[in-house]
Amino acid sequence: MRLALTLLLALTTVPCAAQPHVDVAKSLVADALKDDWGYAFLEGLTTEIGQRLAGTEAEARAAEWAAAKLKSAGFDEVHIESFPMTAWVRGVESGQIVAPAPQHLVLTALGGSVATPEAGIEAEIVLFRSYAVLAAAPPGSLAGKIAVVTQRMLRLEDGAGYGAANPIRRAGPSEAAKRGAVAYLHRSLGTTNHRVAHTGALNYTDEAPRIPAAALANPDADQLERLAARGPVKLRFTLTPTTIEGARSFTVVADIKGRERPDEVVLIGAHLDSWDLGTGAIDDGAGCAIVAAAGKLIAALPQRPRRTLRVVLFGAEEMNYSGPAYASAHADDVPKIVVANESDFGARPIRIVEVPQGAAASDFSRALIDVVTPLGVILGRNTARDAGDDVRPLARAGVPVLALRRSAPDYFDIHHTADDTLDKIVAAELAQNIAVWAAFAYLAADSAVDFRALAAQQR
Amino acid sequence: MRLALTLLLALTTVPCAAQPHVDVAKSLVADALKDDWGYAFLEGLTTEIGQRLAGTEAEARAAEWAAAKLKSAGFDEVHIESFPMTAWVRGVESGQIVAPAPQHLVLTALGGSVATPEAGIEAEIVLFRSYAVLAAAPPGSLAGKIAVVTQRMLRLEDGAGYGAANPIRRAGPSEAAKRGAVAYLHRSLGTTNHRVAHTGALNYTDEAPRIPAAALANPDADQLERLAARGPVKLRFTLTPTTIEGARSFTVVADIKGRERPDEVVLIGAHLDSWDLGTGAIDDGAGCAIVAAAGKLIAALPQRPRRTLRVVLFGAEEMNYSGPAYASAHADDVPKIVVANESDFGARPIRIVEVPQGAAASDFSRALIDVVTPLGVILGRNTARDAGDDVRPLARAGVPVLALRRSAPDYFDIHHTADDTLDKIVAAELAQNIAVWAAFAYLAADSAVDFRALAAQQR
């Protein structure tokens, strides 16, 4: 009996082949939870640079700043790449209810919007509580009017309300213009009832005139709903944005060279550009801090992982350039990327790991869940098909993606608004993110798991 | 034994003399909790009028609007009084960090601030984390600088943090100017970390030049603290307010005439003017709705109370005119006012009644506590010495005051900011307020209690 117990004990405690690798990941977690380098990175980025609008001098300074930080953090090779873009720069933005009850309106231009005349646009509104009703309105029905859509975006844990509401902002301006509208306003694609408006890029079509377009703060949309229910409402608003043709954006790339398979790359990214209204703390300074700090912890290990770990801080994500720019510049490298992931949904704690297709039962996934379970993370029911804008073109080109999901019902209270500032970040939550990301990045880089092959076996 | 029990039961259920009066108050509470007239008043005021800046056309429209509502609500006599004032009208307000990290600043002019030059004021800052340090700085030490005070206002249940921080806004501009500053900024006297700035009146002294002054949103004050800790910071800001000499403000007075003692007046008030940034929902549309709705419910009773109930909607409270204007216009009436109270701290539920000095053991107080206990209200440990700005001059002239206190730790998240909009009001909480106010107003108006005499007995 005693012998049997001894044997059993020996069997359960004898390290399996993967144990040292797991122990290293656990030590990374412990290091991450007591290290403040990631928070200091975010504090520095949002303070010393602040807003980092794509294609502007501020974004260029941010790239230099981040490259210097990554160099000092022990990465083996850090460089900046550059690509051309058309920049869009916000000007004056102001709005008023002219009649029946004069009142200041809080609104913000959509990224890419054309300017109004300098004196503004003044017209009666046609208000739609549902975007579908605007989309079904007949041609000419909005002639000379300001179209206003007040449909409300849903607050959901995973942010799915945003995707569903996105056409209101992206397609709404041209849909309104097709029907004769002279300008377009919509309720912010945001969940806060504070008087901050939510910007974001629009997409004009070529089939309609380009009309000025802006987002209203939620209480302002409410006010217009109440007034429109009582009778005609006249508004005036002024936007004076400008565009810069031939601007440039930047991608910062930092590598930790693999000790055995340097040509195989685990790519973790975030985007360095931000909207100009806040200082880009949750979107996406936090993501940059998370992937940079995860890399820094791995760079400090006594031994390099087997594969190369690449941290990429993308430029001009908010203006839709980042993913395509990287994927096209690195088309030859795509086959070498064994797995990719990005962090672009704030810094609330990671709760769910979605592993690539076919990888749920792999040694890699078992090790990762073992390491991150104490951090309050579970294995998701789904496998990752998408990890975000920056790596989407890589995913489409066949790169397996992994996703680390947060529960963040308040993300769209802040995202794309003036409220996106450092005070919205909880340092301990940021540290949990860094711990999970460090564990994932290390385990993926130090393993031999072939995610492409696992996915192929599933098909 | 059976006889004894029957007797006891009879004794405890025999109505005392005050019972019918208490029953009426209880019926008012029941009516208040199911009536939406108060919420509709607030919705109408904040929608059909919106902001009601003192001395402007909007405030005049609000007075006409409110008087019409009160007339239709069954008051016996409604009129508008008027008094002269100097109005102050906000203009453009914008600010930027010029160096080292260009960034938009969210700020708002203090009420009464002089304008900057049209091109703005640009200078280095001197930052004080404590106002006391500025107040102790030597003459000339701020020459040519923008003084910035970032002391934080405390969040406390009863709003006491506001009073303590008030000199930072009221006296700060002149204290900075005395030391040579060319402009003054301070952290908003508000508790939110959203990017909305908190306005409010300043008080220039004659001993210093009048310099432009504005409040920074809390995240902007944080940002300046972080930047100032790293090195010199240069700001630019522009304010273009104007003043209107010989403007007029308005007081709306609505009476329910007492059936027995019409010359004795119970005065309940709130202020109708608001700051211009929001629509004055919590400050003080809510108070207007509460006292108007309480009066409307009492006006609908089959019988008038013994004394006159007077609802007063004061004008220009935010610019410090309301209380003195009313007290000086009605100096002869002061002895007839048996008790006064005002509602000017939002619409979170009433939690504490502070009765006038000497009145804690009166029939009135016992009846009031009996009626409002089921609404979650207790008798406070202190007696009321002050009920607010509008009735303070009456209190100083000897009018007893009663105070209905709320627990409202979030009041200064909203107060004096663009966020003061209807969506911040919880209809059920407003109804609880109206119920408590109706009970108090009715019980005071229908009683013969002499609060002055009770106070005199205590002395």
GROMACS .gro file of N, CA, C and O in nm, chain A residues 40 43-44 46-52 57-58 61 100-104 106 192-196 219 222-223 226-227 230 276-279 413-414 417-424, chain B residues 40 43-44 46-52 57-58 61 100-104 106 192-196 219 222-223 226-227 230 276-279 413-414 417-424:
model
  352
   40ALA      N    1   0.394   5.198  -1.677
   40ALA     CA    2   0.481   5.315  -1.701
   40ALA      C    3   0.490   5.345  -1.851
   40ALA      O    4   0.494   5.462  -1.892
   43GLU      N    5   0.164   5.517  -1.929
   43GLU     CA    6   0.164   5.652  -1.871
   43GLU      C    7   0.253   5.744  -1.954
   43GLU      O    8   0.217   5.858  -1.984
   44GLY      N    9   0.369   5.693  -1.994
   44GLY     CA   10   0.459   5.774  -2.075
   44GLY      C   11   0.402   5.806  -2.212
   44GLY      O   12   0.405   5.921  -2.257
   46THR      N   13   0.086   5.814  -2.312
   46THR     CA   14  -0.031   5.904  -2.308
   46THR      C   15   0.004   6.041  -2.254
   46THR      O   16  -0.072   6.136  -2.276
   47THR      N   17   0.117   6.052  -2.185
   47THR     CA   18   0.156   6.182  -2.128
   47THR      C   19   0.257   6.254  -2.216
   47THR      O   20   0.238   6.370  -2.252
   48GLU      N   21   0.364   6.184  -2.252
   48GLU     CA   22   0.472   6.250  -2.325
   48GLU      C   23   0.436   6.269  -2.472
   48GLU      O   24   0.484   6.362  -2.537
   49ILE      N   25   0.351   6.183  -2.525
   49ILE     CA   26   0.302   6.199  -2.662
   49ILE      C   27   0.157   6.246  -2.660
   49ILE      O   28   0.121   6.343  -2.724
   50GLY      N   29   0.073   6.180  -2.584
   50GLY     CA   30  -0.071   6.216  -2.584
   50GLY      C   31  -0.139   6.157  -2.707
   50GLY      O   32  -0.110   6.045  -2.747
   51GLN      N   33  -0.229   6.234  -2.767
   51GLN     CA   34  -0.303   6.184  -2.884
   51GLN      C   35  -0.205   6.155  -2.999
   51GLN      O   36  -0.102   6.221  -3.011
   52ARG      N   37  -0.242   6.059  -3.084
   52ARG     CA   38  -0.151   6.012  -3.189
   52ARG      C   39  -0.229   5.990  -3.317
   52ARG      O   40  -0.240   5.876  -3.368
   57GLU      N   41   0.223   6.445  -3.725
   57GLU     CA   42   0.351   6.456  -3.657
   57GLU      C   43   0.348   6.384  -3.522
   57GLU      O   44   0.447   6.324  -3.478
   58ALA      N   45   0.231   6.385  -3.455
   58ALA     CA   46   0.220   6.320  -3.323
   58ALA      C   47   0.237   6.169  -3.335
   58ALA      O   48   0.303   6.106  -3.251
   61ARG      N   49   0.605   6.099  -3.386
   61ARG     CA   50   0.678   6.107  -3.258
   61ARG      C   51   0.652   5.984  -3.173
   61ARG      O   52   0.741   5.933  -3.104
  100PRO      N   53  -3.666   7.479  -3.181
  100PRO     CA   54  -3.738   7.581  -3.106
  100PRO      C   55  -3.670   7.627  -2.977
  100PRO      O   56  -3.714   7.725  -2.919
  101ALA      N   57  -3.567   7.559  -2.928
  101ALA     CA   58  -3.509   7.591  -2.799
  101ALA      C   59  -3.358   7.597  -2.814
  101ALA      O   60  -3.291   7.494  -2.805
  102PRO      N   61  -3.303   7.717  -2.838
  102PRO     CA   62  -3.159   7.727  -2.864
  102PRO      C   63  -3.075   7.660  -2.756
  102PRO      O   64  -3.099   7.682  -2.637
  103GLN      N   65  -2.983   7.577  -2.799
  103GLN     CA   66  -2.904   7.498  -2.705
  103GLN      C   67  -2.780   7.450  -2.777
  103GLN      O   68  -2.787   7.411  -2.894
  104HIS      N   69  -2.669   7.452  -2.706
  104HIS     CA   70  -2.544   7.397  -2.757
  104HIS      C   71  -2.559   7.245  -2.775
  104HIS      O   72  -2.620   7.178  -2.692
  106VAL      N   73  -2.340   6.883  -2.828
  106VAL     CA   74  -2.209   6.820  -2.824
  106VAL      C   75  -2.203   6.720  -2.940
  106VAL      O   76  -2.281   6.624  -2.944
  192THR      N   77  -2.214   5.545  -2.331
  192THR     CA   78  -2.217   5.634  -2.216
  192THR      C   79  -2.329   5.737  -2.229
  192THR      O   80  -2.365   5.776  -2.340
  193ASN      N   81  -2.382   5.783  -2.117
  193ASN     CA   82  -2.472   5.897  -2.123
  193ASN      C   83  -2.402   6.025  -2.077
  193ASN      O   84  -2.468   6.122  -2.040
  194HIS      N   85  -2.270   6.024  -2.079
  194HIS     CA   86  -2.199   6.150  -2.057
  194HIS      C   87  -2.191   6.227  -2.188
  194HIS      O   88  -2.205   6.170  -2.296
  195ARG      N   89  -2.171   6.359  -2.174
  195ARG     CA   90  -2.176   6.441  -2.296
  195ARG      C   91  -2.040   6.446  -2.365
  195ARG      O   92  -1.975   6.549  -2.376
  196VAL      N   93  -2.001   6.330  -2.411
  196VAL     CA   94  -1.884   6.318  -2.496
  196VAL      C   95  -1.931   6.244  -2.620
  196VAL      O   96  -2.008   6.149  -2.610
  219PRO      N   97  -2.686   6.221  -2.477
  219PRO     CA   98  -2.792   6.309  -2.424
  219PRO      C   99  -2.842   6.408  -2.530
  219PRO      O  100  -2.958   6.450  -2.525
  222ASP      N  101  -3.089   6.219  -2.739
  222ASP     CA  102  -3.215   6.211  -2.661
  222ASP      C  103  -3.294   6.341  -2.675
  222ASP      O  104  -3.416   6.340  -2.693
  223GLN      N  105  -3.223   6.453  -2.663
  223GLN     CA  106  -3.290   6.584  -2.666
  223GLN      C  107  -3.356   6.605  -2.803
  223GLN      O  108  -3.469   6.654  -2.811
  226ARG      N  109  -3.675   6.410  -2.824
  226ARG     CA  110  -3.787   6.473  -2.752
  226ARG      C  111  -3.840   6.594  -2.828
  226ARG      O  112  -3.961   6.615  -2.837
  227LEU      N  113  -3.747   6.674  -2.882
  227LEU     CA  114  -3.792   6.794  -2.954
  227LEU      C  115  -3.862   6.757  -3.084
  227LEU      O  116  -3.964   6.816  -3.120
  230ARG      N  117  -4.214   6.685  -3.069
  230ARG     CA  118  -4.300   6.801  -3.045
  230ARG      C  119  -4.324   6.886  -3.169
  230ARG      O  120  -4.419   6.963  -3.174
  276ASP      N  121  -0.782   6.165  -3.190
  276ASP     CA  122  -0.722   6.287  -3.136
  276ASP      C  123  -0.797   6.345  -3.017
  276ASP      O  124  -0.747   6.435  -2.951
  277LEU      N  125  -0.916   6.294  -2.988
  277LEU     CA  126  -1.000   6.358  -2.886
  277LEU      C  127  -0.948   6.331  -2.745
  277LEU      O  128  -0.951   6.419  -2.659
  278GLY      N  129  -0.904   6.208  -2.721
  278GLY     CA  130  -0.846   6.174  -2.592
  278GLY      C  131  -0.697   6.152  -2.608
  278GLY      O  132  -0.635   6.211  -2.698
  279THR      N  133  -0.638   6.069  -2.522
  279THR     CA  134  -0.496   6.040  -2.536
  279THR      C  135  -0.474   5.893  -2.571
  279THR      O  136  -0.364   5.841  -2.555
  413ASP      N  137  -1.809   5.302  -2.347
  413ASP     CA  138  -1.832   5.428  -2.276
  413ASP      C  139  -1.718   5.527  -2.306
  413ASP      O  140  -1.736   5.649  -2.289
  414ILE      N  141  -1.605   5.476  -2.344
  414ILE     CA  142  -1.479   5.551  -2.346
  414ILE      C  143  -1.421   5.560  -2.487
  414ILE      O  144  -1.372   5.666  -2.529
  417THR      N  145  -1.368   5.851  -2.774
  417THR     CA  146  -1.419   5.977  -2.717
  417THR      C  147  -1.305   6.052  -2.648
  417THR      O  148  -1.196   5.998  -2.626
  418ALA      N  149  -1.335   6.175  -2.612
  418ALA     CA  150  -1.239   6.256  -2.535
  418ALA      C  151  -1.208   6.193  -2.400
  418ALA      O  152  -1.110   6.227  -2.334
  419ASP      N  153  -1.293   6.102  -2.357
  419ASP     CA  154  -1.275   6.036  -2.228
  419ASP      C  155  -1.171   5.926  -2.229
  419ASP      O  156  -1.146   5.865  -2.124
  420ASP      N  157  -1.111   5.899  -2.343
  420ASP     CA  158  -1.012   5.791  -2.349
  420ASP      C  159  -0.878   5.842  -2.296
  420ASP      O  160  -0.789   5.879  -2.372
  421THR      N  161  -0.867   5.845  -2.163
  421THR     CA  162  -0.750   5.900  -2.095
  421THR      C  163  -0.700   5.801  -1.990
  421THR      O  164  -0.773   5.707  -1.952
  422LEU      N  165  -0.580   5.825  -1.941
  422LEU     CA  166  -0.511   5.728  -1.855
  422LEU      C  167  -0.589   5.687  -1.731
  422LEU      O  168  -0.581   5.572  -1.686
  423ASP      N  169  -0.664   5.781  -1.676
  423ASP     CA  170  -0.737   5.752  -1.551
  423ASP      C  171  -0.837   5.638  -1.566
  423ASP      O  172  -0.886   5.586  -1.466
  424LYS      N  173  -0.871   5.601  -1.689
  424LYS     CA  174  -0.968   5.494  -1.711
  424LYS      C  175  -0.904   5.355  -1.699
  424LYS      O  176  -0.973   5.254  -1.708
  499ALA      N  177  -4.288   6.511  -1.577
  499ALA     CA  178  -4.326   6.576  -1.704
  499ALA      C  179  -4.288   6.726  -1.701
  499ALA      O  180  -4.246   6.781  -1.803
  502GLU      N  181  -3.918   6.726  -1.764
  502GLU     CA  182  -3.892   6.691  -1.904
  502GLU      C  183  -3.924   6.809  -1.994
  502GLU      O  184  -3.849   6.843  -2.086
  503GLY      N  185  -4.036   6.875  -1.967
  503GLY     CA  186  -4.076   6.990  -2.048
  503GLY      C  187  -3.980   7.107  -2.033
  503GLY      O  188  -3.937   7.168  -2.132
  505THR      N  189  -3.662   7.107  -1.940
  505THR     CA  190  -3.529   7.083  -1.996
  505THR      C  191  -3.532   7.061  -2.147
  505THR      O  192  -3.429   7.073  -2.213
  506THR      N  193  -3.651   7.031  -2.201
  506THR     CA  194  -3.662   7.007  -2.345
  506THR      C  195  -3.710   7.132  -2.418
  506THR      O  196  -3.648   7.177  -2.515
  507GLU      N  197  -3.820   7.188  -2.372
  507GLU     CA  198  -3.882   7.299  -2.445
  507GLU      C  199  -3.807   7.430  -2.421
  507GLU      O  200  -3.808   7.519  -2.506
  508ILE      N  201  -3.742   7.441  -2.306
  508ILE     CA  202  -3.658   7.559  -2.279
  508ILE      C  203  -3.511   7.520  -2.288
  508ILE      O  204  -3.432   7.583  -2.356
  509GLY      N  205  -3.472   7.412  -2.222
  509GLY     CA  206  -3.329   7.375  -2.220
  509GLY      C  207  -3.254   7.462  -2.121
  509GLY      O  208  -3.306   7.495  -2.013
  510GLN      N  209  -3.132   7.500  -2.157
  510GLN     CA  210  -3.051   7.582  -2.065
  510GLN      C  211  -3.120   7.715  -2.038
  510GLN      O  212  -3.191   7.767  -2.124
  511ARG      N  213  -3.097   7.770  -1.918
  511ARG     CA  214  -3.168   7.890  -1.873
  511ARG      C  215  -3.069   7.984  -1.806
  511ARG      O  216  -3.078   8.011  -1.685
  516GLU      N  217  -3.246   8.569  -2.255
  516GLU     CA  218  -3.379   8.545  -2.313
  516GLU      C  219  -3.430   8.406  -2.275
  516GLU      O  220  -3.550   8.387  -2.253
  517ALA      N  221  -3.339   8.310  -2.261
  517ALA     CA  222  -3.381   8.173  -2.227
  517ALA      C  223  -3.440   8.168  -2.085
  517ALA      O  224  -3.540   8.100  -2.061
  520ARG      N  225  -3.787   8.315  -2.098
  520ARG     CA  226  -3.883   8.218  -2.153
  520ARG      C  227  -3.917   8.112  -2.051
  520ARG      O  228  -4.031   8.066  -2.042
  559PRO      N  229   0.509   7.037  -2.383
  559PRO     CA  230   0.588   6.960  -2.478
  559PRO      C  231   0.507   6.865  -2.567
  559PRO      O  232   0.565   6.812  -2.663
  560ALA      N  233   0.379   6.839  -2.537
  560ALA     CA  234   0.303   6.738  -2.612
  560ALA      C  235   0.170   6.799  -2.653
  560ALA      O  236   0.075   6.796  -2.576
  561PRO      N  237   0.161   6.856  -2.773
  561PRO     CA  238   0.039   6.925  -2.816
  561PRO      C  239  -0.085   6.838  -2.797
  561PRO      O  240  -0.087   6.722  -2.838
  562GLN      N  241  -0.184   6.895  -2.731
  562GLN     CA  242  -0.304   6.819  -2.697
  562GLN      C  243  -0.415   6.918  -2.667
  562GLN      O  244  -0.392   7.020  -2.603
  563HIS      N  245  -0.534   6.886  -2.712
  563HIS     CA  246  -0.653   6.962  -2.679
  563HIS      C  247  -0.681   6.952  -2.530
  563HIS      O  248  -0.666   6.847  -2.470
  565VAL      N  249  -0.978   7.018  -2.231
  565VAL     CA  250  -1.119   7.044  -2.205
  565VAL      C  251  -1.126   7.140  -2.086
  565VAL      O  252  -1.081   7.107  -1.976
  651THR      N  253  -1.618   6.393  -1.111
  651THR     CA  254  -1.617   6.296  -1.219
  651THR      C  255  -1.480   6.290  -1.285
  651THR      O  256  -1.407   6.389  -1.288
  652ASN      N  257  -1.447   6.175  -1.342
  652ASN     CA  258  -1.327   6.169  -1.426
  652ASN      C  259  -1.364   6.166  -1.574
  652ASN      O  260  -1.284   6.125  -1.657
  653HIS      N  261  -1.487   6.208  -1.605
  653HIS     CA  262  -1.520   6.226  -1.746
  653HIS      C  263  -1.469   6.362  -1.792
  653HIS      O  264  -1.447   6.452  -1.712
  654ARG      N  265  -1.454   6.376  -1.925
  654ARG     CA  266  -1.395   6.500  -1.974
  654ARG      C  267  -1.500   6.607  -1.996
  654ARG      O  268  -1.527   6.650  -2.108
  655VAL      N  269  -1.560   6.645  -1.888
  655VAL     CA  270  -1.652   6.758  -1.885
  655VAL      C  271  -1.599   6.851  -1.776
  655VAL      O  272  -1.558   6.805  -1.670
  678PRO      N  273  -0.946   6.486  -1.598
  678PRO     CA  274  -0.835   6.418  -1.667
  678PRO      C  275  -0.732   6.515  -1.724
  678PRO      O  276  -0.613   6.482  -1.737
  681ASP      N  277  -0.510   6.611  -1.438
  681ASP     CA  278  -0.416   6.500  -1.417
  681ASP      C  279  -0.301   6.506  -1.517
  681ASP      O  280  -0.184   6.486  -1.482
  682GLN      N  281  -0.336   6.532  -1.643
  682GLN     CA  282  -0.235   6.535  -1.748
  682GLN      C  283  -0.133   6.647  -1.721
  682GLN      O  284  -0.012   6.627  -1.737
  685ARG      N  285   0.108   6.543  -1.454
  685ARG     CA  286   0.212   6.451  -1.501
  685ARG      C  287   0.316   6.523  -1.585
  685ARG      O  288   0.435   6.499  -1.574
  686LEU      N  289   0.268   6.614  -1.672
  686LEU     CA  290   0.362   6.687  -1.758
  686LEU      C  291   0.448   6.783  -1.675
  686LEU      O  292   0.569   6.794  -1.698
  689ARG      N  293   0.747   6.653  -1.523
  689ARG     CA  294   0.856   6.619  -1.615
  689ARG      C  295   0.935   6.742  -1.661
  689ARG      O  296   1.048   6.729  -1.708
  735ASP      N  297  -2.540   7.723  -1.859
  735ASP     CA  298  -2.571   7.709  -2.001
  735ASP      C  299  -2.514   7.583  -2.065
  735ASP      O  300  -2.549   7.549  -2.177
  736LEU      N  301  -2.426   7.511  -1.993
  736LEU     CA  302  -2.356   7.399  -2.056
  736LEU      C  303  -2.447   7.278  -2.075
  736LEU      O  304  -2.439   7.210  -2.177
  737GLY      N  305  -2.530   7.251  -1.974
  737GLY     CA  306  -2.626   7.141  -1.984
  737GLY      C  307  -2.765   7.200  -2.000
  737GLY      O  308  -2.782   7.310  -2.051
  738THR      N  309  -2.865   7.124  -1.956
  738THR     CA  310  -3.002   7.176  -1.959
  738THR      C  311  -3.057   7.194  -1.818
  738THR      O  312  -3.178   7.205  -1.799
  872ASP      N  313  -2.061   6.496  -0.979
  872ASP     CA  314  -2.020   6.440  -1.108
  872ASP      C  315  -2.087   6.515  -1.223
  872ASP      O  316  -2.038   6.511  -1.336
  873ILE      N  317  -2.199   6.579  -1.193
  873ILE     CA  318  -2.290   6.630  -1.295
  873ILE      C  319  -2.307   6.782  -1.287
  873ILE      O  320  -2.307   6.851  -1.390
  876THR      N  321  -2.197   7.109  -1.511
  876THR     CA  322  -2.126   7.060  -1.629
  876THR      C  323  -2.226   7.040  -1.744
  876THR      O  324  -2.347   7.042  -1.724
  877ALA      N  325  -2.171   7.013  -1.861
  877ALA     CA  326  -2.253   6.982  -1.978
  877ALA      C  327  -2.334   6.855  -1.957
  877ALA      O  328  -2.431   6.828  -2.028
  878ASP      N  329  -2.295   6.777  -1.858
  878ASP     CA  330  -2.363   6.650  -1.829
  878ASP      C  331  -2.492   6.666  -1.752
  878ASP      O  332  -2.560   6.566  -1.726
  879ASP      N  333  -2.526   6.788  -1.715
  879ASP     CA  334  -2.649   6.807  -1.637
  879ASP      C  335  -2.769   6.805  -1.732
  879ASP      O  336  -2.821   6.910  -1.772
  880THR      N  337  -2.811   6.684  -1.765
  880THR     CA  338  -2.920   6.663  -1.861
  880THR      C  339  -3.021   6.564  -1.804
  880THR      O  340  -2.992   6.494  -1.706
  881LEU      N  341  -3.136   6.557  -1.867
  881LEU     CA  342  -3.250   6.485  -1.811
  881LEU      C  343  -3.221   6.338  -1.781
  881LEU      O  344  -3.275   6.283  -1.684
  882ASP      N  345  -3.139   6.276  -1.864
  882ASP     CA  346  -3.111   6.133  -1.846
  882ASP      C  347  -3.048   6.101  -1.711
  882ASP      O  348  -3.044   5.984  -1.672
  883LYS      N  349  -2.998   6.201  -1.640
  883LYS     CA  350  -2.936   6.176  -1.510
  883LYS      C  351  -3.039   6.167  -1.397
  883LYS      O  352  -3.003   6.140  -1.282
   0.00000   0.00000   0.00000
